[in-house]
Coordinates of C-alpha atoms in Angstrom, one line a residue:
M1 CA 105.0 81.6 58.1
A2 CA 104.5 85.2 57.0
A3 CA 107.6 87.3 57.5
G4 CA 105.7 90.5 58.3
L5 CA 105.8 94.0 56.8
F6 CA 108.9 96.2 56.7
E7 CA 108.4 98.9 59.3
G8 CA 111.5 101.0 58.6
Q9 CA 114.3 99.0 60.2
F10 CA 116.0 95.7 59.5
V11 CA 115.8 92.9 62.0
W12 CA 119.2 91.1 62.1
H13 CA 118.5 88.5 64.8
P14 CA 118.9 84.9 63.4
A15 CA 115.6 83.8 65.1
A16 CA 113.8 85.9 62.5
D17 CA 110.0 85.4 62.9
D18 CA 110.4 82.2 64.9
R19 CA 108.9 83.9 67.9
R20 CA 109.2 80.9 70.1
L21 CA 112.9 80.8 69.4
A22 CA 113.4 84.5 69.9
S23 CA 111.7 84.2 73.4
V24 CA 113.9 81.3 74.3
C25 CA 117.0 83.2 73.3
V26 CA 116.1 85.8 76.0
D27 CA 115.8 83.0 78.6
V28 CA 119.2 81.4 77.5
R29 CA 120.9 84.8 77.9
A30 CA 119.5 85.0 81.4
G31 CA 120.8 81.5 82.2
R32 CA 117.5 79.6 82.0
Y33 CA 117.2 76.4 79.9
L34 CA 113.7 75.0 80.5
S35 CA 112.2 76.8 77.6
A36 CA 115.2 75.7 75.4
Y37 CA 114.3 72.1 76.3
E38 CA 110.7 72.7 75.3
A39 CA 111.6 74.5 72.0
L40 CA 114.0 71.7 71.0
A41 CA 111.8 68.8 72.2
E42 CA 109.0 69.9 69.9
T43 CA 111.4 69.7 66.9
R44 CA 112.2 65.9 67.2
G45 CA 110.2 65.2 64.1
D46 CA 111.4 68.3 62.1
F47 CA 115.1 68.1 61.5
G48 CA 115.3 71.3 59.6
L49 CA 113.7 73.3 62.5
R50 CA 115.8 71.3 65.0
A51 CA 119.0 72.3 63.2
H52 CA 118.0 75.9 63.0
R53 CA 116.9 76.3 66.6
S54 CA 119.8 74.4 68.1
L55 CA 122.4 76.4 66.2
V56 CA 120.8 79.8 67.1
L57 CA 120.5 78.8 70.8
A58 CA 124.1 77.6 70.8
S59 CA 125.3 81.0 69.6
E60 CA 123.5 82.5 72.5
A61 CA 124.9 80.0 75.0
A62 CA 128.5 79.7 73.8
D63 CA 129.8 82.4 76.1
S64 CA 128.2 81.0 79.3
D65 CA 128.1 77.8 81.3
L66 CA 124.4 77.1 80.5
A67 CA 125.1 74.1 78.3
E68 CA 127.3 72.5 80.9
R69 CA 124.9 73.1 83.7
W70 CA 121.9 71.8 81.7
L71 CA 123.8 68.6 80.7
A72 CA 124.9 68.0 84.3
E73 CA 121.3 68.3 85.5
D74 CA 119.4 66.7 82.6
P75 CA 120.3 63.7 80.4
A76 CA 117.7 64.5 77.7
P77 CA 118.8 64.4 74.1
E78 CA 118.2 68.2 73.9
A79 CA 120.7 68.9 76.6
A80 CA 123.3 66.7 74.8
L81 CA 122.5 68.4 71.5
L82 CA 123.0 71.9 72.8
W83 CA 126.2 71.0 74.5
A84 CA 127.5 69.5 71.2
R85 CA 126.5 72.7 69.3
V86 CA 128.2 74.9 71.9
A87 CA 131.4 72.8 72.0
V88 CA 131.7 72.9 68.2
L89 CA 131.3 76.6 68.1
R90 CA 134.0 77.0 70.7
A91 CA 136.3 74.6 68.9
L92 CA 135.9 76.5 65.6
R93 CA 136.4 79.9 67.2
A94 CA 139.6 78.6 68.9
A95 CA 140.9 77.1 65.7
D96 CA 140.2 80.2 63.6
G97 CA 141.7 82.4 66.2
G98 CA 144.9 80.4 66.7
D99 CA 144.1 79.7 70.3
D100 CA 146.5 77.3 72.1
R101 CA 143.5 75.3 73.4
A102 CA 142.1 74.6 69.9
E103 CA 143.1 70.9 69.8
A104 CA 141.7 70.2 73.3
L105 CA 138.5 72.0 72.5
E106 CA 138.1 70.0 69.3
R107 CA 138.5 66.7 71.2
I108 CA 135.8 67.9 73.6
A109 CA 133.5 68.9 70.7
L110 CA 134.0 65.5 68.9
A111 CA 133.1 63.7 72.1
A112 CA 130.1 65.9 72.6
C113 CA 128.8 65.2 69.1
D114 CA 129.3 61.5 69.7
R115 CA 127.3 61.7 72.9
A116 CA 124.5 63.6 71.3
A117 CA 124.4 61.1 68.4
T118 CA 124.3 58.1 70.8
V119 CA 121.3 59.4 72.8
A120 CA 119.4 60.3 69.6
P121 CA 120.6 58.0 66.8
A122 CA 118.0 59.1 64.3
D123 CA 118.9 62.8 64.6
P124 CA 121.2 64.1 61.9
T125 CA 121.9 67.3 63.8
P126 CA 124.9 66.1 65.9
W127 CA 126.5 64.7 62.7
A128 CA 126.0 68.1 60.9
A129 CA 127.7 69.7 63.9
K130 CA 130.6 67.3 63.6
L131 CA 130.8 68.0 59.9
A132 CA 131.4 71.6 60.6
M133 CA 134.8 70.6 62.1
A134 CA 135.8 68.4 59.2
R135 CA 138.1 71.1 57.9
L136 CA 140.1 71.1 61.1
H137 CA 141.2 67.5 60.7
D138 CA 141.2 67.4 56.9
L139 CA 139.1 64.3 56.1
R140 CA 139.9 63.1 52.6
D141 CA 137.6 60.3 51.5
P142 CA 137.5 59.6 47.8
A143 CA 134.7 61.4 45.9
P144 CA 131.9 59.3 44.3
H145 CA 131.7 59.1 40.5
G146 CA 130.0 62.0 38.7
L147 CA 132.2 64.9 39.8
L148 CA 134.5 66.5 37.2
T149 CA 137.2 67.4 39.8
A150 CA 136.7 64.3 42.0
P151 CA 137.6 66.3 45.2
P152 CA 138.3 64.2 48.2
G153 CA 136.6 65.2 51.4
P154 CA 134.4 64.0 54.3
W155 CA 132.2 62.0 52.0
Q156 CA 131.6 59.2 54.5
L157 CA 130.4 61.5 57.3
F158 CA 128.2 63.3 54.8
S159 CA 126.8 60.0 53.5
H160 CA 125.7 59.1 57.1
I161 CA 123.8 62.4 57.4
L162 CA 122.1 61.7 54.1
S163 CA 121.1 58.2 55.4
L164 CA 119.2 60.0 58.2
D165 CA 117.8 62.9 56.2
P166 CA 118.5 62.9 52.4
Y167 CA 117.9 66.6 52.0
H168 CA 119.3 67.9 55.3
R169 CA 119.9 71.6 54.6
E170 CA 122.6 72.3 57.2
G171 CA 124.4 69.1 56.3
H172 CA 124.7 70.1 52.7
H173 CA 125.9 73.6 53.5
R174 CA 128.5 72.3 56.0
F175 CA 129.7 69.9 53.4
L176 CA 130.0 72.5 50.7
T177 CA 131.9 74.8 53.0
F178 CA 134.7 72.1 53.4
F179 CA 135.6 72.7 49.7
F180 CA 135.8 76.5 49.8
A181 CA 139.2 77.9 48.9
R182 CA 139.6 79.6 52.2
H183 CA 139.4 76.2 53.9
G184 CA 142.0 74.5 51.6
G185 CA 139.7 73.7 48.7
S186 CA 139.3 75.4 45.3
V187 CA 136.8 77.4 43.4
N188 CA 136.4 74.6 40.8
A189 CA 135.9 72.0 43.5
A190 CA 133.3 74.1 45.3
W191 CA 131.4 74.7 42.1
D192 CA 131.6 71.0 41.2
V193 CA 130.3 69.9 44.6
A194 CA 127.6 72.5 44.6
A195 CA 126.3 71.5 41.2
F196 CA 126.4 67.8 42.1
L197 CA 124.5 68.2 45.3
S198 CA 121.9 70.7 44.0
Q199 CA 121.1 68.4 41.0
R200 CA 120.3 65.6 43.4
A201 CA 117.6 67.7 45.2
P202 CA 114.0 68.3 44.0
A203 CA 113.4 71.4 42.0
S204 CA 111.4 72.8 45.0
S205 CA 114.2 72.3 47.4
P206 CA 116.3 75.2 48.9
L207 CA 119.3 73.0 48.2
R208 CA 119.0 74.3 44.6
L209 CA 120.6 77.4 46.0
L210 CA 124.0 75.8 46.6
P211 CA 125.5 76.9 43.3
L212 CA 124.6 80.5 44.1
V213 CA 126.3 80.1 47.5
A214 CA 129.5 78.8 45.8
L215 CA 129.3 81.7 43.3
V216 CA 129.3 84.3 46.1
E217 CA 132.2 82.5 47.8
S218 CA 134.2 82.7 44.6
Y219 CA 133.6 86.4 44.2
N220 CA 136.8 88.4 43.5
P221 CA 136.3 92.1 43.1
S222 CA 139.7 92.5 41.4
Q223 CA 138.6 90.4 38.4
L224 CA 137.4 92.2 35.3
L225 CA 133.6 92.6 35.3
A226 CA 133.3 90.6 38.5
D227 CA 129.9 92.1 39.3
R228 CA 128.6 91.0 35.8
V229 CA 129.0 87.3 36.4
W230 CA 125.4 86.9 37.7
E231 CA 124.1 88.3 34.3
Q232 CA 125.6 85.3 32.5
P233 CA 122.8 83.0 31.2
Q234 CA 123.9 80.1 33.4
W235 CA 123.5 82.0 36.6
R236 CA 120.5 84.0 35.6
S237 CA 118.6 80.8 34.6
T238 CA 119.7 79.1 37.9
A239 CA 118.3 82.0 39.9
L240 CA 115.1 82.2 37.9
A241 CA 114.5 78.5 38.2
I242 CA 114.8 78.7 42.0
Y243 CA 112.5 81.7 42.0
Q244 CA 109.8 79.8 40.0
N245 CA 110.1 76.4 41.8
W246 CA 111.2 77.1 45.4
L247 CA 109.9 80.5 46.4
P248 CA 106.2 79.6 46.2
H249 CA 106.8 77.0 48.9
V250 CA 108.3 79.4 51.4
T251 CA 104.9 80.5 52.7
G252 CA 104.5 77.1 54.2
Y253 CA 107.7 77.2 56.2
R254 CA 107.5 77.3 60.0
F255 CA 110.0 80.2 60.0
T256 CA 111.1 82.5 57.2
P257 CA 114.3 81.1 55.7
V258 CA 116.1 84.5 55.6
L259 CA 119.5 83.3 54.5
D260 CA 118.2 81.3 51.6
L261 CA 116.0 84.2 50.5
A262 CA 118.9 86.6 50.8
Y263 CA 121.1 84.5 48.4
L264 CA 118.2 84.3 45.9
A265 CA 117.3 88.0 46.2
H266 CA 121.0 89.0 45.7
A267 CA 121.4 86.7 42.7
L268 CA 118.3 88.1 41.0
F269 CA 119.3 91.7 41.8
M270 CA 122.8 91.2 40.4
A271 CA 121.3 89.5 37.3
Q272 CA 119.2 92.7 36.8
R273 CA 115.9 90.9 37.4
E274 CA 114.5 93.5 39.7
F275 CA 110.9 92.3 39.4
E276 CA 111.7 88.9 40.7
A277 CA 114.2 90.2 43.3
R278 CA 111.4 92.5 44.6
A279 CA 109.2 89.6 45.3
V280 CA 111.9 87.7 47.2
L281 CA 112.9 90.8 49.2
M282 CA 109.2 91.2 50.1
A283 CA 109.1 87.6 51.3
M284 CA 112.0 88.4 53.7
G285 CA 110.0 91.1 55.3
P286 CA 112.1 93.1 57.8
Y287 CA 114.5 90.2 58.5
A288 CA 118.0 90.4 57.3
S289 CA 121.2 88.3 57.3
R290 CA 124.8 89.4 56.9
M291 CA 125.5 87.0 54.1
P292 CA 125.7 87.3 51.1
W293 CA 125.6 91.1 51.4
S294 CA 128.8 91.4 53.5
V295 CA 130.9 89.9 50.7
F296 CA 130.2 93.1 48.7
G297 CA 130.4 95.8 51.4
E298 CA 128.6 96.9 54.5
P299 CA 125.6 94.5 54.8
E300 CA 122.9 97.1 55.5
E301 CA 124.2 99.4 52.8
Q302 CA 124.2 96.5 50.2
L303 CA 120.8 95.3 51.2
S304 CA 119.4 98.8 51.1
R305 CA 120.9 99.3 47.7
A306 CA 119.1 96.2 46.4
R307 CA 115.8 97.2 48.0
R308 CA 116.0 100.7 46.6
A309 CA 116.7 99.4 43.1
C310 CA 113.6 97.3 43.4
G311 CA 111.4 100.2 44.6
L312 CA 111.2 99.0 48.2
P313 CA 111.6 101.2 51.4
V314 CA 114.9 101.2 53.2
P315 CA 115.9 102.3 56.7
G316 CA 116.1 106.0 57.2
A317 CA 114.0 106.8 54.2
D318 CA 111.2 109.4 54.6

C-alpha cells in the first residue's frame, strides 16, 4: 500500500493509510460497532492486520462502554477480542498510574483475554494482549539456551504465541518490552533478547528491527557521545541490512508500517546515512509516530530535523 505524498503536514493517527480502519475509528468514537465487526472479521486470516486494527480500535474504545455493549449483544470472536484489548489497556493504565483498582482491572483483563482465546483458539492476538500484562505479575520462566544473559521471563506464554504464528510482530515486541530496564529488566537483557529474536526471523522480516528498538530504549543522553552510538559499525550495518532486505517488501503491505519505518529511518539518520534514510522517510509519506522520535525531544521537531537533513519538506516550510 502506497503511503501517499507529503502535503505539508504530518498525520499522527495510528490508522495511517488503512482507510477502512480510519473510517471505523470514527464510528467507534460515535458509539457504533458494526463496522468494527466487519473490519476485524475480514482479518481472520491475517494476524498482523488483526493485531494492528484491534489495538487501534481499542485505543478509541477504551474510554467508552462500546466494548461492553458489543460483547453483551454479540458473541462473535471480534467482540470478545475488542473487549480483551480494551480491558488490557485499562489494566495497564491503572497499574502505571497507581490506581487502587489496578489489581481488579488486571483480573478482568486476564479473564477477557482467556475468553477471546477460547472463542478463537487459532488467533494469537488475545495471547499478545495477555503478554502485554506479563510485567504486572512478573512471569519468570527459565530462558532457553542461546542467550548470554539467560534472562527469565514469560517464555511459555511467548512460546504459545509462536506456536500460532512464528513471526507475530506484536507478540515479539510485547515480549521484548518485558525486558526493558523501566519494567525491571536491564539494558543487557533487552539487547540479548532482541538479538536472539531477530536472528530467528527471515532477513526480510520487520522483526530484524528489534535490536534497533532495544537501542533506542537504552539511550541515555547523559552518556558521553550518546548520539554517536548509531555510527558504530555494528549498528550501522544492522540498519543497512534491514534497509536492503526488508524495505523493498513494504510496498506489498496492506497498510504502511509507520512505526517500523520510523525506527529504521531514525537509525539511518543517526548513522549519517542520509541517502538511505531519505528513501525510508519517503516510504512513510505524511504518516508519523511518536516513537522513536519522542525519546530525543519533541517528536515533530525531531522528525522534521531528520527530514530536513535528508532534503525533504517539513511542516511550515515555504
